PDB file of C-alpha atoms in Angstrom:
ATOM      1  CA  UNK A  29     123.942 -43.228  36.421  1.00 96.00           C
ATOM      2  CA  UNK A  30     122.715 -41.648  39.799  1.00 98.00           C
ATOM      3  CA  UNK A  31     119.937 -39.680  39.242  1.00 99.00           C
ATOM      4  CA  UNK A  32     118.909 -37.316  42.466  1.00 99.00           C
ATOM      5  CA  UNK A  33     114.845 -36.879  42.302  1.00 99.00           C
ATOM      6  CA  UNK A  34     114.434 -34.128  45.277  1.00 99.00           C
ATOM      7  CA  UNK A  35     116.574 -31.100  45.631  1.00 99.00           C
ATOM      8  CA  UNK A  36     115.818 -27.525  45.533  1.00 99.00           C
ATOM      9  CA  UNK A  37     117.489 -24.324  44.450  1.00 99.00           C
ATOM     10  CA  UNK A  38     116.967 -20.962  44.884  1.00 99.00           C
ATOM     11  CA  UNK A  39     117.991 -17.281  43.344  1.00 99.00           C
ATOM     12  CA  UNK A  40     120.579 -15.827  44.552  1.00 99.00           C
ATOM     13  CA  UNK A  41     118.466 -12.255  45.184  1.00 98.00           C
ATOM     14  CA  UNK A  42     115.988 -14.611  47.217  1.00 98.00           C
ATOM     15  CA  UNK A  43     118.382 -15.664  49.585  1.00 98.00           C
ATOM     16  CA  UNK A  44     119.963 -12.399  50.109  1.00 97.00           C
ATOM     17  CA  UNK A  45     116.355 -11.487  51.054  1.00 96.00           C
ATOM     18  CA  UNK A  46     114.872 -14.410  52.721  1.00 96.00           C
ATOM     19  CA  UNK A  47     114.251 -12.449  55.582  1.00 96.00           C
ATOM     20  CA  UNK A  48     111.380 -10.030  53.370  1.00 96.00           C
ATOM     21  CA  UNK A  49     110.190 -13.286  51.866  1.00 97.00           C
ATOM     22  CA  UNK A  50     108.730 -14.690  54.893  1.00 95.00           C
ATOM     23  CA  UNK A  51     105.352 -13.059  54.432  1.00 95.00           C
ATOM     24  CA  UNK A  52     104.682 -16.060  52.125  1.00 95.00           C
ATOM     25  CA  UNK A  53     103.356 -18.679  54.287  1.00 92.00           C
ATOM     26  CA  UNK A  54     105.177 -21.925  52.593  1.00 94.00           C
ATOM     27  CA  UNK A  55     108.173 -19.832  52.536  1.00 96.00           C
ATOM     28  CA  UNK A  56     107.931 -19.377  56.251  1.00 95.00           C
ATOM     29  CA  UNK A  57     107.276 -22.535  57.084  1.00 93.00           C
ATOM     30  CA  UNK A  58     110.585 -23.767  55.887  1.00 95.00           C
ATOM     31  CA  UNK A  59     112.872 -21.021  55.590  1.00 96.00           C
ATOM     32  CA  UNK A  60     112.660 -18.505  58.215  1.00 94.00           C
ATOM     33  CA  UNK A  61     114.253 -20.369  60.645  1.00 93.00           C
ATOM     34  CA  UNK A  62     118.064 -19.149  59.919  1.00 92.00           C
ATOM     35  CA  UNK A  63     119.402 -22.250  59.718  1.00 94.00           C
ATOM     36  CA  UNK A  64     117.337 -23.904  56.865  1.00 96.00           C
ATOM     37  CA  UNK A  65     120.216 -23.942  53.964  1.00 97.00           C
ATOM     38  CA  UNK A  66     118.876 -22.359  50.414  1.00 98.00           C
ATOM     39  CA  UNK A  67     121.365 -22.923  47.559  1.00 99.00           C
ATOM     40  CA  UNK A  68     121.641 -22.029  44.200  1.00 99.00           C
ATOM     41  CA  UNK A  69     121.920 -24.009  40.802  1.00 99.00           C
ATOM     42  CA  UNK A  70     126.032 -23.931  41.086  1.00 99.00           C
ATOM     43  CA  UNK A  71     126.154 -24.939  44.610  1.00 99.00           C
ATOM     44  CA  UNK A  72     123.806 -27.646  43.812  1.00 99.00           C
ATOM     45  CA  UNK A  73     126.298 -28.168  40.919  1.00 99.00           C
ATOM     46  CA  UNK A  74     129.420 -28.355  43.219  1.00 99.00           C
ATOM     47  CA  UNK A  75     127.325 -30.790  45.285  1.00 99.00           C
ATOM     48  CA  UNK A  76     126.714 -33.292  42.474  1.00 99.00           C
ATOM     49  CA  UNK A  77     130.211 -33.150  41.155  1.00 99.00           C
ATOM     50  CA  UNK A  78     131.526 -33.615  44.278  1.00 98.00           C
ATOM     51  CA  UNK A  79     129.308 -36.544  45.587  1.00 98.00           C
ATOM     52  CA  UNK A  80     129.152 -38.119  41.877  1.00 98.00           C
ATOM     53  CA  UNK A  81     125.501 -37.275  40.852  1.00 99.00           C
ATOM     54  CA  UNK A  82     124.970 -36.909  37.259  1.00 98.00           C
ATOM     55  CA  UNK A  83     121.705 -35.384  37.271  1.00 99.00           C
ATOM     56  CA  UNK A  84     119.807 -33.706  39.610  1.00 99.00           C
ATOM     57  CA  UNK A  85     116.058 -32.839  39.701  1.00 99.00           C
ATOM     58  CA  UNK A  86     115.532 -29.410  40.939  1.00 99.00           C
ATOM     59  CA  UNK A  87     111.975 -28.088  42.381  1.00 99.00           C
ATOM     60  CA  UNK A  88     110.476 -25.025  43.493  1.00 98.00           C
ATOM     61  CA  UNK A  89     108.213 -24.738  46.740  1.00 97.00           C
ATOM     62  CA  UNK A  90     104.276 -23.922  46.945  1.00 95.00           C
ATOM     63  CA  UNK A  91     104.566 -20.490  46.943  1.00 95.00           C
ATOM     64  CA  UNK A  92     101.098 -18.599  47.876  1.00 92.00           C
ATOM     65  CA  UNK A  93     102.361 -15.351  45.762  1.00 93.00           C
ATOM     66  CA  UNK A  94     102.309 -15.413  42.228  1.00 93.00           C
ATOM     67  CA  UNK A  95     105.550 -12.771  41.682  1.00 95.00           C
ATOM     68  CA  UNK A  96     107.728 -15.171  43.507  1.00 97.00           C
ATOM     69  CA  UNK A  97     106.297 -18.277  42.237  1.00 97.00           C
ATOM     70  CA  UNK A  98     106.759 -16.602  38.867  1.00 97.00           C
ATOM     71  CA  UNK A  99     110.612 -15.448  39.555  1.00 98.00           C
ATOM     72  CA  UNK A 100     111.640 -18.754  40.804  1.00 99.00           C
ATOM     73  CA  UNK A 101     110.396 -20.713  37.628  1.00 99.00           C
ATOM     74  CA  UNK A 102     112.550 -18.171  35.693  1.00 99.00           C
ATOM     75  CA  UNK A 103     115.470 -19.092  37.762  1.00 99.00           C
ATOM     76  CA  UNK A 104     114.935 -23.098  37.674  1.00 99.00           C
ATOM     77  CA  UNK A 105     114.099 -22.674  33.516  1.00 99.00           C
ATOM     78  CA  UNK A 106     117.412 -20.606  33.391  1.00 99.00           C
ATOM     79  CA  UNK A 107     119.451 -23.066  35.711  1.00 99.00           C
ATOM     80  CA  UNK A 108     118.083 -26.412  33.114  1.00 99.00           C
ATOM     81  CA  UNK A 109     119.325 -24.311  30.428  1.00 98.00           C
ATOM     82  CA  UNK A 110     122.606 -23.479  31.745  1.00 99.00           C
ATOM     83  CA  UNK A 111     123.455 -27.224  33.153  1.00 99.00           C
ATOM     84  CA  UNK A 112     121.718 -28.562  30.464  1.00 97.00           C
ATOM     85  CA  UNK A 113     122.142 -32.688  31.221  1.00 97.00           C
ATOM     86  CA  UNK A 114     122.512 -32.041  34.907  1.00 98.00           C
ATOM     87  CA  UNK A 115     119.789 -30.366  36.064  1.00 99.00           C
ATOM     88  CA  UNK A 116     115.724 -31.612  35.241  1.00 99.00           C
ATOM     89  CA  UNK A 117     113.674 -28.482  36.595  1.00 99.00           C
ATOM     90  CA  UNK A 118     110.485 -28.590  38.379  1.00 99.00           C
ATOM     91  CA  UNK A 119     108.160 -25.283  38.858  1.00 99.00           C
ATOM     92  CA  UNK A 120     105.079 -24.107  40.125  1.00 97.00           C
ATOM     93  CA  UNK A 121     101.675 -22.471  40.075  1.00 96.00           C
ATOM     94  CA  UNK A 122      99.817 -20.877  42.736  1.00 93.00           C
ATOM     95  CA  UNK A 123      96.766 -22.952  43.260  1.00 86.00           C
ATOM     96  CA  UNK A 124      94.275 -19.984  42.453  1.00 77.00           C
ATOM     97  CA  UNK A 125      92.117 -19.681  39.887  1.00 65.00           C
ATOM     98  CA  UNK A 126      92.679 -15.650  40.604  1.00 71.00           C
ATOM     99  CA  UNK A 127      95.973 -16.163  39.282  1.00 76.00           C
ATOM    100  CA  UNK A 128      95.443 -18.388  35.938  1.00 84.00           C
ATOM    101  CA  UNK A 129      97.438 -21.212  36.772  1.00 92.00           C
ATOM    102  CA  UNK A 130      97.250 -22.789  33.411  1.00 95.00           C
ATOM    103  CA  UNK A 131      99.313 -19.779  31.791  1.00 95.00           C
ATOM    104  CA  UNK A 132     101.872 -20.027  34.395  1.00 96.00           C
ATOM    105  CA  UNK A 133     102.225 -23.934  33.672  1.00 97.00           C
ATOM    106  CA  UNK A 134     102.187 -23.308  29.698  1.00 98.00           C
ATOM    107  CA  UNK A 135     105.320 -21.326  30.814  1.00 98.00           C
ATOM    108  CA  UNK A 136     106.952 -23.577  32.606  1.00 98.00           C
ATOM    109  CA  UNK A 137     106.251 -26.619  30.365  1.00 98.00           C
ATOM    110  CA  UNK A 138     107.317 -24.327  27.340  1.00 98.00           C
ATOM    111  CA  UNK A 139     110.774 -23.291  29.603  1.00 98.00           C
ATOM    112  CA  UNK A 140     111.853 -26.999  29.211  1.00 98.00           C
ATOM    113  CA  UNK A 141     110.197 -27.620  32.889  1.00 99.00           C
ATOM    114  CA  UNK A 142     109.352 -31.298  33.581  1.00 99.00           C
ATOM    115  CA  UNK A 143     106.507 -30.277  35.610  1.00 99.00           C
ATOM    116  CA  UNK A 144     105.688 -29.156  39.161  1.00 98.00           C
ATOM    117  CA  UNK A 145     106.951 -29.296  42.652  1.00 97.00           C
ATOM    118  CA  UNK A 146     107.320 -29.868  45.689  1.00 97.00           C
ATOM    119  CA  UNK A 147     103.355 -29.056  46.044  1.00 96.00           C
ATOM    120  CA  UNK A 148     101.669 -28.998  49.130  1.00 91.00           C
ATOM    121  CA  UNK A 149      97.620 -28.515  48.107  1.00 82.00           C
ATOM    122  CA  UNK A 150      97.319 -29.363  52.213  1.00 56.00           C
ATOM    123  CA  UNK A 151      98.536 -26.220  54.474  1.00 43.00           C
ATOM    124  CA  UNK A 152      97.129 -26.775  57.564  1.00 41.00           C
ATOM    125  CA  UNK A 153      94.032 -28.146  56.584  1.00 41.00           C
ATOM    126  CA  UNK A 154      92.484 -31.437  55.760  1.00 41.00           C
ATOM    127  CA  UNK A 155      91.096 -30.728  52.154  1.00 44.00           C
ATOM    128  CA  UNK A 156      92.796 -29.370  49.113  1.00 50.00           C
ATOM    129  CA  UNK A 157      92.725 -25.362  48.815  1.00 56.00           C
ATOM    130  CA  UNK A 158      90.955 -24.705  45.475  1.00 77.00           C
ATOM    131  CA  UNK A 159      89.513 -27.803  44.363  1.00 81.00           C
ATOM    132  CA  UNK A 160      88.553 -26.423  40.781  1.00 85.00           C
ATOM    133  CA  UNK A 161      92.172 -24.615  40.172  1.00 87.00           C
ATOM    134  CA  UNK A 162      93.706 -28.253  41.430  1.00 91.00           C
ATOM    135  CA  UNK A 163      91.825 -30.091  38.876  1.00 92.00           C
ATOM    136  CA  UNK A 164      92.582 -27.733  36.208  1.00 94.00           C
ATOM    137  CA  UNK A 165      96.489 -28.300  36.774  1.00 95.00           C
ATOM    138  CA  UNK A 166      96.040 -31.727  37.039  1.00 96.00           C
ATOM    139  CA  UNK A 167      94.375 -32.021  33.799  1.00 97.00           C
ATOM    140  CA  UNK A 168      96.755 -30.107  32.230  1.00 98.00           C
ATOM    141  CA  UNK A 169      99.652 -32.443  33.244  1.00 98.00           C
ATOM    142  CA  UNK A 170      98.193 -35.563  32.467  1.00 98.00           C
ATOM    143  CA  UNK A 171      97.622 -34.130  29.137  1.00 98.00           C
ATOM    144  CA  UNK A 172     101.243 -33.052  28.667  1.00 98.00           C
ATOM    145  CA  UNK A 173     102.965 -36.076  30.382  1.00 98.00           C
ATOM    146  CA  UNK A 174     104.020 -33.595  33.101  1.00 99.00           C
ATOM    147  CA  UNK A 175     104.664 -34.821  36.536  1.00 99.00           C
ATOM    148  CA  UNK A 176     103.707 -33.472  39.600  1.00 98.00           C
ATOM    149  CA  UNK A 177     106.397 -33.835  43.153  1.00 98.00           C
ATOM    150  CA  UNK A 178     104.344 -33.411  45.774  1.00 97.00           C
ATOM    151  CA  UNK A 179     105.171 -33.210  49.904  1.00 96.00           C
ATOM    152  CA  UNK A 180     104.264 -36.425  51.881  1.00 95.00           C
ATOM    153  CA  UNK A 181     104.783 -36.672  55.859  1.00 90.00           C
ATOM    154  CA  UNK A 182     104.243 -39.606  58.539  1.00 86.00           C
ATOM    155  CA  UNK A 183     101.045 -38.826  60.815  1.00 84.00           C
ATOM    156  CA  UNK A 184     103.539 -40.179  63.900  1.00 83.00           C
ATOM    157  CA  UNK A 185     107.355 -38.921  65.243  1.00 82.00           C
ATOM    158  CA  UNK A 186     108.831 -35.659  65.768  1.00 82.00           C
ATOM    159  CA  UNK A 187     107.564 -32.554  64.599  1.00 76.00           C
ATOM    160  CA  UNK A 188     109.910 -30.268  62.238  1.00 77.00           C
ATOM    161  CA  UNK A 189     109.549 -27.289  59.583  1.00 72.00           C
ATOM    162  CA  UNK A 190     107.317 -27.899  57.241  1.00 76.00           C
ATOM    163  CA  UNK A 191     106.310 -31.299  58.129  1.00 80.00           C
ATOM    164  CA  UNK A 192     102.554 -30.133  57.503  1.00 79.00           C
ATOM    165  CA  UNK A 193      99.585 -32.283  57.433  1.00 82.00           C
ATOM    166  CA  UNK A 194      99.792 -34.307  53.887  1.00 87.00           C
ATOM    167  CA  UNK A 195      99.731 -37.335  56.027  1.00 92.00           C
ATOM    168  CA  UNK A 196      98.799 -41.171  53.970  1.00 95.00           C
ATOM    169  CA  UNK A 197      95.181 -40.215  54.314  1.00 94.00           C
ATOM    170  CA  UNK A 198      94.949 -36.806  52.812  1.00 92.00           C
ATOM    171  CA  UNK A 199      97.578 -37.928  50.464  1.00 95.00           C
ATOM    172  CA  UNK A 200      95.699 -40.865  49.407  1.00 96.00           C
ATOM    173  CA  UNK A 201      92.434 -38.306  48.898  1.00 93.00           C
ATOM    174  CA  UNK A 202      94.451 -36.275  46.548  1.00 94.00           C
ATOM    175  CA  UNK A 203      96.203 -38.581  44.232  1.00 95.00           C
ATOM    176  CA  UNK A 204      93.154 -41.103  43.826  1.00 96.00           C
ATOM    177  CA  UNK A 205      91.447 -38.266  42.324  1.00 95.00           C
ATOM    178  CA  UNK A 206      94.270 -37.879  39.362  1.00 96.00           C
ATOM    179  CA  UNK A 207      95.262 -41.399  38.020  1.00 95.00           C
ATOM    180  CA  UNK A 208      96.723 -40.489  34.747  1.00 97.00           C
ATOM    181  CA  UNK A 209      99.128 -38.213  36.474  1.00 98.00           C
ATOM    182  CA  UNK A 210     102.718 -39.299  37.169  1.00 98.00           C
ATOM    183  CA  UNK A 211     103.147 -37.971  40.989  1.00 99.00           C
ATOM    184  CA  UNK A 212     105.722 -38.333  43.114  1.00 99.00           C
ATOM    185  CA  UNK A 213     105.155 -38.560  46.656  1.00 98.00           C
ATOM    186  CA  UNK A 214     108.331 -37.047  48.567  1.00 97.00           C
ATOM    187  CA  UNK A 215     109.576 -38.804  51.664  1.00 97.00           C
ATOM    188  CA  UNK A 216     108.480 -42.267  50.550  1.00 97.00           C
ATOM    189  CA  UNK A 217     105.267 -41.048  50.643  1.00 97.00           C
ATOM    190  CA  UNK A 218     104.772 -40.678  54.460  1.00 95.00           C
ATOM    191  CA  UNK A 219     103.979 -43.963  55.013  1.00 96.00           C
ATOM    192  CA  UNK A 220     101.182 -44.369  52.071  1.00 97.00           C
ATOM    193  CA  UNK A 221     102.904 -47.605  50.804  1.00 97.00           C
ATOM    194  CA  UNK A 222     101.988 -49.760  53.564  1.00 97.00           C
ATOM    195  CA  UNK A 223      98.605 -49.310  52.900  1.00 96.00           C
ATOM    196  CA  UNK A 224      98.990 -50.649  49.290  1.00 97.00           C
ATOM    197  CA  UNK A 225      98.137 -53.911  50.713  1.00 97.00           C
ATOM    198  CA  UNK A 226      94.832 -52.977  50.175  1.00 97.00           C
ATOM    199  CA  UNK A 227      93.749 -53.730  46.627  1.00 97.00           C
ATOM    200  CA  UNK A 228      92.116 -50.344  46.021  1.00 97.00           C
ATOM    201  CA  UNK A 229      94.743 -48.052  47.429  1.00 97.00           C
ATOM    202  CA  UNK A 230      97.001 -50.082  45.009  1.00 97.00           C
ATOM    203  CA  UNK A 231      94.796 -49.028  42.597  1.00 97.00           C
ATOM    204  CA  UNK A 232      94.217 -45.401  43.430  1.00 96.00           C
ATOM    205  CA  UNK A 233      98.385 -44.862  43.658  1.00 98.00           C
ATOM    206  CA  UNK A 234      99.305 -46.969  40.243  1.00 97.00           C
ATOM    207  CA  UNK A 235     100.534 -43.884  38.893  1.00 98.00           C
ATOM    208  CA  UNK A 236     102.807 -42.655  42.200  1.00 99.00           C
ATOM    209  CA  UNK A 237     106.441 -42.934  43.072  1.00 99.00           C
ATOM    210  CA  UNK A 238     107.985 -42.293  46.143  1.00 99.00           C
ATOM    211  CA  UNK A 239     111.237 -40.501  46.720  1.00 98.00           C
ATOM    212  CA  UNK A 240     113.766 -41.216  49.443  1.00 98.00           C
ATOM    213  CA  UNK A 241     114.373 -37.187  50.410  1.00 98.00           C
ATOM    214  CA  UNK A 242     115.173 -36.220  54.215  1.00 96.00           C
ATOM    215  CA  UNK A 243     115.260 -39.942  54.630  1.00 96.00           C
ATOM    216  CA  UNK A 244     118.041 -40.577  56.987  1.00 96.00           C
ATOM    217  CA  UNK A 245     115.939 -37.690  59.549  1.00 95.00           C
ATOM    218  CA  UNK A 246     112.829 -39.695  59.007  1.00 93.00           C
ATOM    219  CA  UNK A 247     113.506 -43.579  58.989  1.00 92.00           C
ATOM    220  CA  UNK A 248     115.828 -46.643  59.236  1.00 95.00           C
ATOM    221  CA  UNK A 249     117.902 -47.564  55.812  1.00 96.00           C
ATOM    222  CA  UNK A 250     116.108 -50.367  55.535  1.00 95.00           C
ATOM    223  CA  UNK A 251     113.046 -48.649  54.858  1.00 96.00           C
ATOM    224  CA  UNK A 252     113.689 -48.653  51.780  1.00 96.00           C
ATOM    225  CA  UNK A 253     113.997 -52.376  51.101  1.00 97.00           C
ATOM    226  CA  UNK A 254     110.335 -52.647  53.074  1.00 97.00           C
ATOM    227  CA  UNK A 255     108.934 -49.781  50.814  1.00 97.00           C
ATOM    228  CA  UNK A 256     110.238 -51.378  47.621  1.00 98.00           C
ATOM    229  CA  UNK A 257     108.241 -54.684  48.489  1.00 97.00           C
ATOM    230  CA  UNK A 258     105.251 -53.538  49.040  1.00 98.00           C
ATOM    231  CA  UNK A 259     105.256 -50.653  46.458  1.00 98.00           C
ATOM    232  CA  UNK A 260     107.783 -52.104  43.519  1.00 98.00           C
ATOM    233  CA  UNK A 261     111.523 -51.420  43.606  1.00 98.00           C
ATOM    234  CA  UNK A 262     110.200 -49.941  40.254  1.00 98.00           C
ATOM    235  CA  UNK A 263     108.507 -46.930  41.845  1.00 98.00           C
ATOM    236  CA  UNK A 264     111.231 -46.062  44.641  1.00 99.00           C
ATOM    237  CA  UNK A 265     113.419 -42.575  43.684  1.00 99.00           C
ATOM    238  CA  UNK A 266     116.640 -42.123  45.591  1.00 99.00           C
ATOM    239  CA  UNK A 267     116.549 -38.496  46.694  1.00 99.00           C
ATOM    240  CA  UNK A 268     117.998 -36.099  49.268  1.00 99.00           C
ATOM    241  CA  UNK A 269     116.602 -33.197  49.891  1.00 98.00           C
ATOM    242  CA  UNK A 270     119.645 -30.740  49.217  1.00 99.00           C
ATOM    243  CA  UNK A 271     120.775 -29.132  50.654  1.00 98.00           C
ATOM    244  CA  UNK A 272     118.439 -29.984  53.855  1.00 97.00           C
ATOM    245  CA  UNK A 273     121.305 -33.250  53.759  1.00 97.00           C
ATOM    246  CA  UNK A 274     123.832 -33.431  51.628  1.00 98.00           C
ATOM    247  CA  UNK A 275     123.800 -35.683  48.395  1.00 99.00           C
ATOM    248  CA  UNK A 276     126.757 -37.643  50.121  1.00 98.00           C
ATOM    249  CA  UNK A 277     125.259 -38.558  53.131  1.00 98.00           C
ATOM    250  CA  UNK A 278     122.295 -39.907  51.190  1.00 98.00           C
ATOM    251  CA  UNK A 279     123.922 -41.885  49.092  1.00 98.00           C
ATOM    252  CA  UNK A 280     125.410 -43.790  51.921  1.00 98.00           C
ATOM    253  CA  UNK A 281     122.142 -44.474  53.581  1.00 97.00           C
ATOM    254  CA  UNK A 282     121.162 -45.820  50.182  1.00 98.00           C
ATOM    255  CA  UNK A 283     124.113 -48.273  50.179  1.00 97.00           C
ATOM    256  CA  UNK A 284     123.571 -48.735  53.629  1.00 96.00           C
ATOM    257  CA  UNK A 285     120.012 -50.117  52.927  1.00 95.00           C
ATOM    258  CA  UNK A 286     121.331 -53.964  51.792  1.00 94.00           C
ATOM    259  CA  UNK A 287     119.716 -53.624  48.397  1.00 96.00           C
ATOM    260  CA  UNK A 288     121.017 -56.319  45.484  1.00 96.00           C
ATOM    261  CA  UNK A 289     122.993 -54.758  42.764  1.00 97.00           C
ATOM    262  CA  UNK A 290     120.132 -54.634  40.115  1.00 98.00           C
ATOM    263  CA  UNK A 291     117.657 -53.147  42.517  1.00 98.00           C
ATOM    264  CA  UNK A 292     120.214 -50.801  43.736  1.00 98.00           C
ATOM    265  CA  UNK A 293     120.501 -49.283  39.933  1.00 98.00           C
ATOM    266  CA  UNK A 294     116.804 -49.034  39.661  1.00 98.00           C
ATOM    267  CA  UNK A 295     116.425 -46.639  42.371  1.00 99.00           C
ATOM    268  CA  UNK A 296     119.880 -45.184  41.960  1.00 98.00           C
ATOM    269  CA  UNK A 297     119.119 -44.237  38.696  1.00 98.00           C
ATOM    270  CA  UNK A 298     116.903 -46.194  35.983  1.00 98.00           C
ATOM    271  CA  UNK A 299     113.531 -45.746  37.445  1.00 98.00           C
ATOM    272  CA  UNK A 300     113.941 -42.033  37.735  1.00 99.00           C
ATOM    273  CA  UNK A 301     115.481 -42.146  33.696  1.00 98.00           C
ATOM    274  CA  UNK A 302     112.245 -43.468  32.882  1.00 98.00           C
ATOM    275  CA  UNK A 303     110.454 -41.338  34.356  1.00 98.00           C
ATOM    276  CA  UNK A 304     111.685 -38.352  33.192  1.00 98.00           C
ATOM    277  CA  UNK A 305     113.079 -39.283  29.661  1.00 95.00           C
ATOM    278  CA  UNK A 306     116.462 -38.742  30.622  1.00 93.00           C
ATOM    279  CA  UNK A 307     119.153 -40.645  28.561  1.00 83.00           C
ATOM    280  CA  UNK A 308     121.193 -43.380  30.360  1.00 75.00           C
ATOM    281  CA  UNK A 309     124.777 -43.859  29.896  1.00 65.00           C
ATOM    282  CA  UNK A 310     125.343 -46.985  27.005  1.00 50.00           C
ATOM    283  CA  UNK A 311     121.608 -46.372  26.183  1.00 42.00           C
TER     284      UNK A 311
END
């Protein structure tokens, strides 16, 4: 089974409209260059049957407006129910208590949501926004075996959309904080797993995974061989990012990445099974 950890989808009315939607700040920083790709649930559909994904997991983005953060989690509950086996959905909550993120999150986890993501508590800053709303959602998730996506990025390299400042040491702040929380750190974690080789950052991340998405703009293949020793093969996610690359194209770099056939199917599919309860095929 290949499970795909990081993709997102969109409304169709939100993409007709991206243009208006750029007053949202996240939103901006991704999207209002023309050329970032939004898709919906059946083009991420087409995408999986056509590359040979089974299932894919399917997040929002950390919307700063509550009526769009709301509308999106009604499309991603209403895409899980219509691809039900194919699609695992991931919300969101604005991080305000102004906005009482805990009845948004009841919604979602109530709308078959598996939890939250792709969060970025860090918008061009060096602390959280909101510590007190923060710790409210991540109590809430630990409580209801949610788990939380959350963006990563390397503090060196080229600058792009959205890249942001949730660089290993503000990422490290964050998820030390929440231990009982199942996060997954996007784009293997920006770097964050070299520094497991010290014994308390190994401690502080025993709950974190680290997904593989944007990877062939980011590193070499065989990054993920180096990030699997020093953080587990059991804690890499193969992800892609769709539709910033397509589904194809990261499988390849997967493949490409020299990985023995056992360890392969653990970051292919089984580790991400696990960790969000989906069935595997002969299981």
């Amino acid at each position: 089974m290949i499970i795909d950890s990081h993709t997102h989808i969109f409304p169709p009315d939100f993409i007709a409209r991206r243009e208006e939607l750029i007053t949202d700040t996240c939103f901006a920083e991704l999207y209002a260059n023309q050329k970032a790709c939004m898709v919906t649930a059946e083009d991420l559909v087409a995408s999986m049957d056509e590359s040979g994904v089974d299932v894919s997991v399917a997040a929002a983005i950390s919307w700063g407006d509550a009526g769009l953060c709301s509308a999106h989690n009604d499309y991603i509950i209403d895409a899980v129910k219509r691809f039900h086996g194919r699609i695992i959905g991931l919300g969101m909550v604005v991080i305000n208590m102004a906005t009482n993120p805990l009845q948004e999150l009841e919604r979602i986890r109530t709308g078959g949501l598996a939890g939250i993501g792709e969060l970025r508590p860090v918008i061009g800053g060096d602390a959280p926004a909101n510590e007190e709303a923060i710790g409210q959602v991540m109590d809430y998730l630990a409580a209801h075996d949610m788990v939380l996506m959350m963006h990563a990025s390397e503090p060196t390299g080229h600058l792009y959309p959205g890249k942001g400042k949730l660089t290993p040491e503000n990422v490290y702040k964050f998820v030390k904080q929440y231990p009982d929380v199942k996060i997954i750190l996007g784009h293997l974690g920006g770097g964050l797993p070299f520094y497991l080789l010290q014994p308390e950052v190994k401690q502080g991340c025993r709950n974190v995974y680290y997904d593989s998405a944007a990877m062939p703009y980011l590193y070499e293949s065989r990054a993920y061989r180096i990030t699997a020793e020093l953080a587990g093969v059991e804690k890499i996610l193969f992800g892609s990012d769709f539709p910033l690359i397509s589904q194809k194209r990261a499988l390849e770099y997967l493949f490409d990445a020299g990985f023995g056939r056992e360890d392969k199917n653990r970051v292919l599919g089984s580790n991400a099974s696990r960790l969000f309860s989906i069935q595997m095929e002969g299981n």
